[in-house]
Coordinates of C-alpha atoms in Angstrom, one line a residue:
M71 CA 105.4 104.4 95.5
P72 CA 106.5 103.3 92.0
D73 CA 110.2 102.8 91.1
L74 CA 110.6 105.2 88.2
S75 CA 114.3 104.2 87.5
S76 CA 113.3 102.4 84.3
Q77 CA 111.5 105.5 82.8
P78 CA 113.2 108.1 80.7
L79 CA 115.3 110.4 82.9
S80 CA 113.8 113.9 82.9
A81 CA 115.5 115.2 86.0
H82 CA 117.1 114.2 89.3
A83 CA 115.7 115.3 92.7
V84 CA 118.0 116.2 95.6
V85 CA 116.0 116.4 98.8
L86 CA 117.7 118.2 101.7
A87 CA 116.6 116.7 105.0
A88 CA 119.6 116.7 107.3
G89 CA 118.3 119.4 109.7
E90 CA 118.2 118.3 113.3
G91 CA 114.7 119.8 113.9
T92 CA 115.5 120.8 117.5
R93 CA 112.6 123.3 117.6
M94 CA 110.1 120.4 117.1
R95 CA 111.0 119.2 120.6
S96 CA 110.7 115.7 119.4
H97 CA 112.6 112.4 119.6
A98 CA 111.5 111.6 116.0
P99 CA 113.3 113.1 113.0
K100 CA 111.5 116.3 111.9
V101 CA 110.8 115.1 108.3
L102 CA 108.9 112.0 109.7
H103 CA 106.3 114.2 111.4
E104 CA 103.1 113.8 109.5
V105 CA 100.6 115.9 107.6
A106 CA 97.4 114.1 106.7
H107 CA 98.9 110.8 108.0
L108 CA 102.0 111.0 105.7
P109 CA 105.5 112.1 106.6
L110 CA 106.6 115.6 105.5
I111 CA 109.3 114.2 103.3
A112 CA 106.9 111.7 101.7
H113 CA 104.8 114.6 100.5
V114 CA 107.8 116.1 98.8
L115 CA 108.7 112.8 97.2
N116 CA 105.2 112.4 95.9
A117 CA 105.3 115.9 94.4
A118 CA 108.7 115.1 92.7
C119 CA 107.2 111.9 91.3
G120 CA 104.1 113.7 90.1
A121 CA 106.3 116.2 88.3
G122 CA 108.1 113.4 86.5
L123 CA 111.5 113.5 88.3
A124 CA 112.9 110.1 87.6
S125 CA 115.4 109.6 90.4
T126 CA 116.0 110.9 93.9
S127 CA 118.8 111.4 96.4
L128 CA 118.1 112.2 100.0
V129 CA 120.6 114.2 102.2
L130 CA 120.0 112.9 105.7
G131 CA 121.5 113.8 109.1
A132 CA 120.6 112.7 112.6
G133 CA 117.9 110.0 112.6
G134 CA 118.6 109.3 108.9
A135 CA 118.4 105.6 109.4
E136 CA 114.9 105.9 110.8
V137 CA 113.9 108.0 107.8
E138 CA 115.4 105.5 105.4
V139 CA 113.5 102.6 107.0
D140 CA 110.2 104.4 107.0
L141 CA 110.3 105.5 103.4
A142 CA 111.6 102.2 102.1
A143 CA 108.7 100.5 103.9
R144 CA 106.3 102.7 102.0
G145 CA 107.8 101.7 98.7
Y146 CA 109.9 104.8 97.8
V147 CA 113.2 104.3 95.9
F148 CA 116.0 106.7 96.5
G149 CA 119.7 107.1 97.1
V150 CA 121.1 108.4 100.5
V151 CA 123.9 110.6 101.5
E152 CA 124.6 111.3 105.1
Q153 CA 125.5 114.9 106.1
S154 CA 127.0 114.4 109.5
E155 CA 128.6 117.8 109.6
R156 CA 126.2 120.6 108.7
L157 CA 128.1 123.1 106.6
G158 CA 125.3 124.5 104.6
T159 CA 123.0 123.7 101.6
G160 CA 125.8 124.0 99.1
H161 CA 127.9 121.5 101.1
A162 CA 124.8 119.1 101.2
V163 CA 124.4 119.1 97.5
E164 CA 128.1 118.8 96.9
M165 CA 128.1 115.6 99.0
V166 CA 125.5 114.1 96.6
S167 CA 127.7 115.0 93.7
K168 CA 130.8 113.5 95.3
A169 CA 128.9 110.3 96.0
G170 CA 128.3 110.0 92.3
Q171 CA 124.5 110.2 92.7
I172 CA 123.9 113.0 90.2
P173 CA 123.3 111.5 86.8
E174 CA 123.6 113.3 83.4
S175 CA 120.4 115.2 83.8
P176 CA 118.9 118.4 85.1
V177 CA 118.8 118.6 88.9
M178 CA 115.9 119.9 91.1
V179 CA 116.8 120.7 94.7
L180 CA 113.9 120.3 97.1
L181 CA 113.4 120.7 100.9
G182 CA 112.2 117.7 102.9
D183 CA 110.3 119.8 105.4
A184 CA 108.2 121.7 102.8
P185 CA 105.3 119.3 102.1
L186 CA 102.9 121.6 100.3
I187 CA 105.1 121.9 97.2
T188 CA 103.1 120.9 94.1
P189 CA 104.1 119.0 91.0
S190 CA 103.0 122.0 88.9
S191 CA 105.6 124.3 90.5
I192 CA 108.4 121.8 90.1
R193 CA 107.4 121.3 86.4
G194 CA 107.3 125.1 86.1
A195 CA 111.0 125.3 87.1
L196 CA 111.9 122.4 84.8
Q197 CA 110.1 124.0 81.9
K198 CA 112.3 127.0 82.3
L199 CA 115.3 124.7 81.9
E200 CA 113.8 123.2 78.8
D201 CA 113.4 126.8 77.4
G202 CA 117.1 127.4 77.7
V203 CA 117.6 128.8 81.2
D204 CA 120.5 127.3 83.1
L205 CA 119.5 128.0 86.7
V206 CA 116.0 128.6 88.0
I207 CA 115.0 129.8 91.5
V208 CA 111.6 129.1 93.0
A209 CA 110.7 132.4 94.7
F210 CA 107.7 133.8 96.5
N211 CA 106.4 137.2 97.6
A212 CA 106.6 137.2 101.4
A213 CA 104.0 139.0 103.6
D214 CA 106.9 139.4 106.0
P215 CA 110.3 138.8 104.5
T216 CA 112.2 138.7 107.8
G217 CA 114.6 135.8 107.9
Y218 CA 114.4 134.9 104.3
G219 CA 117.1 135.3 101.6
R220 CA 116.1 138.2 99.3
L221 CA 116.3 138.0 95.5
V222 CA 118.4 140.9 94.2
M223 CA 117.3 141.7 90.7
E224 CA 118.9 143.6 87.7
D225 CA 117.0 144.1 84.4
G226 CA 114.3 141.7 85.5
A227 CA 116.7 138.8 86.3
P228 CA 118.1 137.6 89.6
V229 CA 121.8 138.4 90.2
A230 CA 122.1 137.2 93.8
I231 CA 120.3 136.0 96.9
M232 CA 121.3 137.9 100.0
E233 CA 120.8 136.2 103.3
E234 CA 119.4 138.2 106.1
K235 CA 122.7 138.6 107.9
E236 CA 124.6 139.8 104.8
A237 CA 121.8 142.0 103.4
T238 CA 121.9 145.8 103.4
E239 CA 118.9 147.8 104.8
E240 CA 117.8 148.4 101.2
Q241 CA 118.0 144.7 100.4
K242 CA 116.1 143.8 103.5
A243 CA 113.1 145.8 102.2
I244 CA 112.8 143.4 99.2
T245 CA 109.8 141.1 99.6
L246 CA 110.7 138.7 96.7
C247 CA 112.3 135.9 98.6
N248 CA 114.1 132.6 98.1
S249 CA 112.3 129.4 99.0
G250 CA 115.4 127.2 98.9
L251 CA 114.2 125.3 95.8
M252 CA 116.4 125.6 92.8
A253 CA 116.7 123.8 89.4
F254 CA 120.0 123.4 87.5
G255 CA 120.3 122.6 83.8
L256 CA 122.2 119.7 82.4
G257 CA 125.9 119.9 83.3
V258 CA 125.5 123.2 85.2
L259 CA 125.4 122.2 88.8
E260 CA 128.8 120.6 89.5
P261 CA 131.0 123.3 88.0
L262 CA 129.1 125.9 90.1
L263 CA 129.5 123.8 93.3
A264 CA 133.2 123.8 92.8
K265 CA 133.3 127.6 93.0
L266 CA 131.4 127.9 96.4
S267 CA 133.1 129.5 99.4
N268 CA 132.3 129.6 103.1
D269 CA 133.5 133.2 103.4
N270 CA 130.3 134.5 105.2
S271 CA 129.0 135.2 108.7
K272 CA 127.9 131.6 109.2
G273 CA 131.0 129.9 107.7
E274 CA 128.7 127.8 105.5
Y275 CA 128.6 127.0 101.8
Y276 CA 125.4 128.5 100.5
L277 CA 123.8 126.9 97.4
T278 CA 122.4 130.3 96.6
D279 CA 125.9 131.6 95.9
T280 CA 125.7 129.6 92.7
I281 CA 123.6 132.4 91.2
S282 CA 126.3 135.0 91.2
H283 CA 128.8 132.4 89.9
A284 CA 126.4 131.4 87.1
R285 CA 126.0 135.1 86.1
N286 CA 129.7 135.5 86.1
A287 CA 130.0 132.5 83.8
G288 CA 127.6 133.9 81.4
L289 CA 124.8 131.5 82.2
R290 CA 121.1 132.4 82.1
V291 CA 119.5 132.7 85.5
D292 CA 115.7 133.1 86.0
Y293 CA 113.0 132.5 88.5
I294 CA 109.4 131.4 88.9
I295 CA 107.0 132.5 91.6
A296 CA 105.0 130.1 93.7
S297 CA 102.6 131.0 96.6
E298 CA 104.1 131.6 100.0
Q299 CA 101.8 129.0 101.5
E300 CA 102.9 126.3 99.1
L301 CA 106.6 126.9 100.0
A302 CA 106.0 126.9 103.8
G303 CA 108.5 124.9 105.8
V304 CA 108.0 123.2 109.1
N305 CA 110.3 124.0 112.0
T306 CA 107.9 123.9 115.0
R307 CA 104.8 122.1 116.1
A308 CA 102.9 125.4 115.4
D309 CA 104.3 125.3 111.8
L310 CA 103.1 121.7 111.6
A311 CA 99.6 122.6 112.6
E312 CA 99.5 125.5 110.1
V313 CA 100.7 123.3 107.2
E314 CA 98.2 120.6 108.2
A315 CA 95.4 123.2 108.0
A316 CA 96.6 124.4 104.6
F317 CA 96.8 120.9 103.3
Q318 CA 93.3 120.1 104.5
D319 CA 91.8 123.3 103.0
R320 CA 93.5 122.6 99.7
R321 CA 92.3 119.0 99.5
R322 CA 88.8 119.7 100.7
R323 CA 88.4 122.3 97.9
E324 CA 89.8 119.9 95.3
L325 CA 87.2 117.2 96.4
M326 CA 84.3 119.6 96.5
L327 CA 85.2 120.9 93.0
S328 CA 85.2 117.2 91.9
G329 CA 81.6 116.7 93.0
V330 CA 81.8 115.9 96.7
T331 CA 79.3 117.6 99.1
M332 CA 80.7 118.7 102.5
Q333 CA 78.1 120.3 104.7
A334 CA 80.7 121.8 107.0
P335 CA 84.1 121.5 105.2
E336 CA 86.2 122.9 108.0
T337 CA 85.1 120.0 110.3
V338 CA 86.2 117.2 107.9
M339 CA 89.7 115.9 108.4
L340 CA 91.1 114.0 105.4
S341 CA 94.1 111.6 104.9
H342 CA 96.5 112.2 102.1
D343 CA 95.1 109.1 100.3
T344 CA 91.3 109.6 101.0
V345 CA 89.4 108.8 97.8
L346 CA 85.9 110.3 97.5
E347 CA 83.9 109.9 94.3
P348 CA 81.4 112.4 93.0
D349 CA 78.1 112.7 94.8
V350 CA 79.4 111.5 98.1
V351 CA 77.8 113.5 100.9
L352 CA 79.8 114.2 104.1
E353 CA 78.0 115.6 107.1
P354 CA 80.0 117.6 109.8
N355 CA 82.8 116.3 112.0
I356 CA 84.1 113.3 110.1
V357 CA 87.7 112.0 110.4
F358 CA 89.3 110.0 107.7
G359 CA 92.3 107.9 108.6
P360 CA 94.5 106.3 105.9
G361 CA 93.1 103.9 103.3
V362 CA 89.5 105.0 102.9
R363 CA 87.6 104.9 99.6
V364 CA 84.0 106.0 99.3
E365 CA 82.0 105.4 96.2
T366 CA 79.5 107.6 94.5
G367 CA 76.2 108.4 96.2
A368 CA 77.3 107.2 99.6
V369 CA 76.6 109.2 102.7
V370 CA 78.8 109.5 105.8
R371 CA 76.9 111.0 108.6
A372 CA 78.2 113.2 111.4
F373 CA 80.9 112.3 114.0
S374 CA 82.1 109.2 112.2
H375 CA 85.7 108.0 112.2
L376 CA 86.9 105.8 109.2
E377 CA 90.2 104.1 108.5
G378 CA 91.2 101.3 106.1
T379 CA 87.6 101.2 104.8
Y380 CA 85.8 100.7 101.5
I381 CA 82.3 102.1 101.4
H382 CA 80.4 101.1 98.2
A383 CA 77.9 103.1 96.3
H384 CA 74.8 104.5 98.0
A385 CA 75.8 103.0 101.4
V386 CA 75.0 105.1 104.5
V387 CA 77.4 105.2 107.5
G388 CA 76.8 106.9 110.8
P389 CA 76.2 109.1 112.7
F390 CA 78.8 108.2 115.3
A391 CA 80.1 105.2 113.4
R392 CA 83.6 103.7 113.8
L393 CA 84.9 101.9 110.8
R394 CA 88.3 100.2 111.4
P395 CA 90.7 98.6 108.9
G396 CA 89.2 95.9 106.8
A397 CA 85.6 97.2 107.0
D398 CA 83.9 96.8 103.6
I399 CA 80.4 98.2 103.4
G400 CA 78.4 97.0 100.5
V401 CA 76.2 98.8 98.0
G402 CA 73.2 100.4 99.7
A403 CA 74.2 98.9 103.1
K404 CA 73.7 100.8 106.4
V405 CA 76.0 101.1 109.4
G406 CA 74.3 103.4 111.9
N407 CA 74.4 105.0 115.2
F408 CA 77.3 104.2 117.5
C409 CA 78.2 101.0 115.5
E410 CA 81.7 99.7 115.1
V411 CA 82.9 97.5 112.2
K412 CA 86.3 95.9 112.0
K413 CA 87.8 93.5 109.4
A414 CA 84.3 92.7 108.2
V415 CA 82.2 92.6 105.1
V416 CA 78.7 94.0 105.3
G417 CA 76.8 92.8 102.2
A418 CA 74.7 94.8 99.8
G419 CA 71.6 96.2 101.5
A420 CA 72.4 94.8 104.9
K421 CA 71.7 96.8 108.0
V422 CA 73.8 97.3 111.1
N423 CA 71.8 100.1 112.6
H424 CA 72.3 100.7 116.3
L425 CA 74.9 100.2 119.0
S426 CA 76.5 97.0 117.5
Y427 CA 80.0 95.6 117.0
I428 CA 80.8 93.6 114.0
G429 CA 84.4 92.3 113.9
D430 CA 86.1 89.6 112.0
A431 CA 82.8 88.8 110.3
S432 CA 80.9 88.5 107.0
V433 CA 77.3 89.8 107.0
G434 CA 75.3 88.6 104.0
A435 CA 73.3 90.8 101.7
R436 CA 70.0 92.1 103.1
A437 CA 70.8 90.7 106.5
N438 CA 69.5 92.7 109.5
I439 CA 71.6 93.1 112.7
G440 CA 69.5 94.2 115.6
A441 CA 70.5 96.9 118.1
G442 CA 73.2 95.9 120.6
T443 CA 74.4 92.8 118.8
I444 CA 78.1 91.9 119.0
T445 CA 80.2 89.3 117.3
C446 CA 82.4 87.9 120.1
N447 CA 85.5 87.4 118.0
Y448 CA 88.2 87.1 120.6
D449 CA 88.6 84.2 123.0
G450 CA 91.6 85.7 125.0
A451 CA 94.2 84.1 122.7
S452 CA 93.0 84.2 119.1
K453 CA 90.5 86.0 116.8
H454 CA 87.7 84.0 115.2
H455 CA 85.3 84.5 112.3
T456 CA 81.6 84.9 112.3
E457 CA 79.5 84.2 109.1
I458 CA 76.0 85.6 108.9
G459 CA 74.1 84.6 105.8
V460 CA 72.1 86.3 103.2
G461 CA 68.8 87.6 104.6
A462 CA 69.5 86.5 108.1
F463 CA 68.0 88.3 111.0
I464 CA 69.8 88.8 114.3
G465 CA 67.6 90.0 117.1
S466 CA 68.6 92.8 119.4
N467 CA 71.1 92.4 122.2
S468 CA 72.4 89.1 120.8
S469 CA 76.0 87.8 121.2
I470 CA 77.3 85.7 118.4
V471 CA 80.3 83.7 119.8
A472 CA 82.8 83.0 117.0
P473 CA 83.6 80.8 115.3
V474 CA 80.0 80.3 114.3
T475 CA 77.8 80.5 111.2
V476 CA 74.2 81.8 111.0
E477 CA 73.1 80.5 107.6
D478 CA 71.0 82.2 104.9
G479 CA 67.5 83.2 106.1
A480 CA 68.1 82.1 109.7
Y481 CA 66.6 84.0 112.6
V482 CA 68.2 84.6 116.0
G483 CA 65.9 85.6 118.8
S484 CA 66.6 88.7 120.8
G485 CA 68.9 88.4 123.7
S486 CA 70.4 85.1 122.6
V487 CA 74.0 83.9 123.1
I488 CA 74.8 81.9 120.0
T489 CA 77.6 79.4 120.3
K490 CA 76.6 76.8 117.7
D491 CA 75.8 77.1 114.0
V492 CA 72.2 78.0 113.0
P493 CA 71.1 76.2 109.9
E494 CA 69.3 77.9 107.0
G495 CA 65.8 78.9 107.8
D496 CA 66.0 77.9 111.5
L497 CA 65.0 80.0 114.5
A498 CA 67.6 80.0 117.3
I499 CA 66.7 81.1 120.8
A500 CA 69.5 80.8 123.4
R501 CA 68.5 82.6 126.6
G502 CA 67.1 81.8 130.1
R503 CA 63.4 81.1 130.3
Q504 CA 61.4 83.9 131.9
V505 CA 60.0 83.2 135.4
N506 CA 57.5 85.5 137.1
L507 CA 57.5 85.3 141.0
A508 CA 54.2 86.6 142.3
G509 CA 54.4 89.4 144.7
R510 CA 58.2 89.5 144.8
A511 CA 58.6 92.9 143.0
P512 CA 60.7 95.2 145.2
K513 CA 58.6 97.9 146.9
T514 CA 59.2 101.3 145.4
S515 CA 57.8 103.4 148.4
K516 CA 57.2 103.0 152.1
T517 CA 53.6 102.1 153.1

């Protein structure tokens, strides 16, 4: 993640992530649970970055150190405030203010457990500020508003947000609800925080109370509407699964509209960073782990699992292929049925077609790897490299014991165990000689 601190300061993000997440039934902090192989909170930070927010403060609670370490290792840059005593959202944001982490800029308050938020919605709120609004609420129309704060409106503008416990029966019928995301104009937030009170049923300082204070101060308050799905938060494992499904649906659609063919989209599982170029074809039941790029015209056949892999143009992978980190499949190359490739380059036009394992290796262009071939890369203590040259032919059921080189155009006879280099153009045969013993075949039936 780039450090945007040197860029013009458009707005500051405050990400609330101090919740204990007890309903997740997990030893890990809630915001580190993953959607598409990326922590919930990292999705939020990516959206903030995509919207142009130039700096970020995280409000963390239990497990905060673990969150810090994880995000820093991924390259994110942020400030941290610890909320050891949970006294409400207003209190959380006030702690950021008291820590001196709010610069002279607009402020966008985000939730660390709502990973589907998009840069466009964040920009929509910030645009309202640029148009002269002082406080912007990100709202949604709820299919079932139970449990949400309701937006109370007068003359088309919000005048308050009523939490469920404080709402009247009439207010509970309102379906326009608060998402928890709010934007504050330059110099607006801190005076409003100073007016917050905890005189409510929970004894907490609600950030939403800033709305009525802003109205009383003559400030302009407005709202934008985002979809309910985009603003969904995660509190349970069931929520996590629903958000995962929503992310996958959204990303699949984006890729198909960009020119990717998915024969059965609902069976393809993507990572947050999967890159698929136009005219890629995906058959059913494919799983993408992190770090996969597939170039134009390539085909990934059914029931394949890919991670940390680069597939070049017009290559064919699968069915039932397992490509592990470091696999690099060249232009027009083929990795076929029940093959595994790990930390290996398969050159342009090369073929690894059936039931083979290629690990810690380089396979030259146009080489042919016969069925059942394995590179024996591990000696029990260390991994070793195998080099297979351009146009080499490895016969079926061969074992190439690394470190070893099979040079350009060399040929290895089927069933061989290769422990020494094979020079260019040579034929290597390393197997026991066949012996036929007359009359010694076992009897197959009683006479």
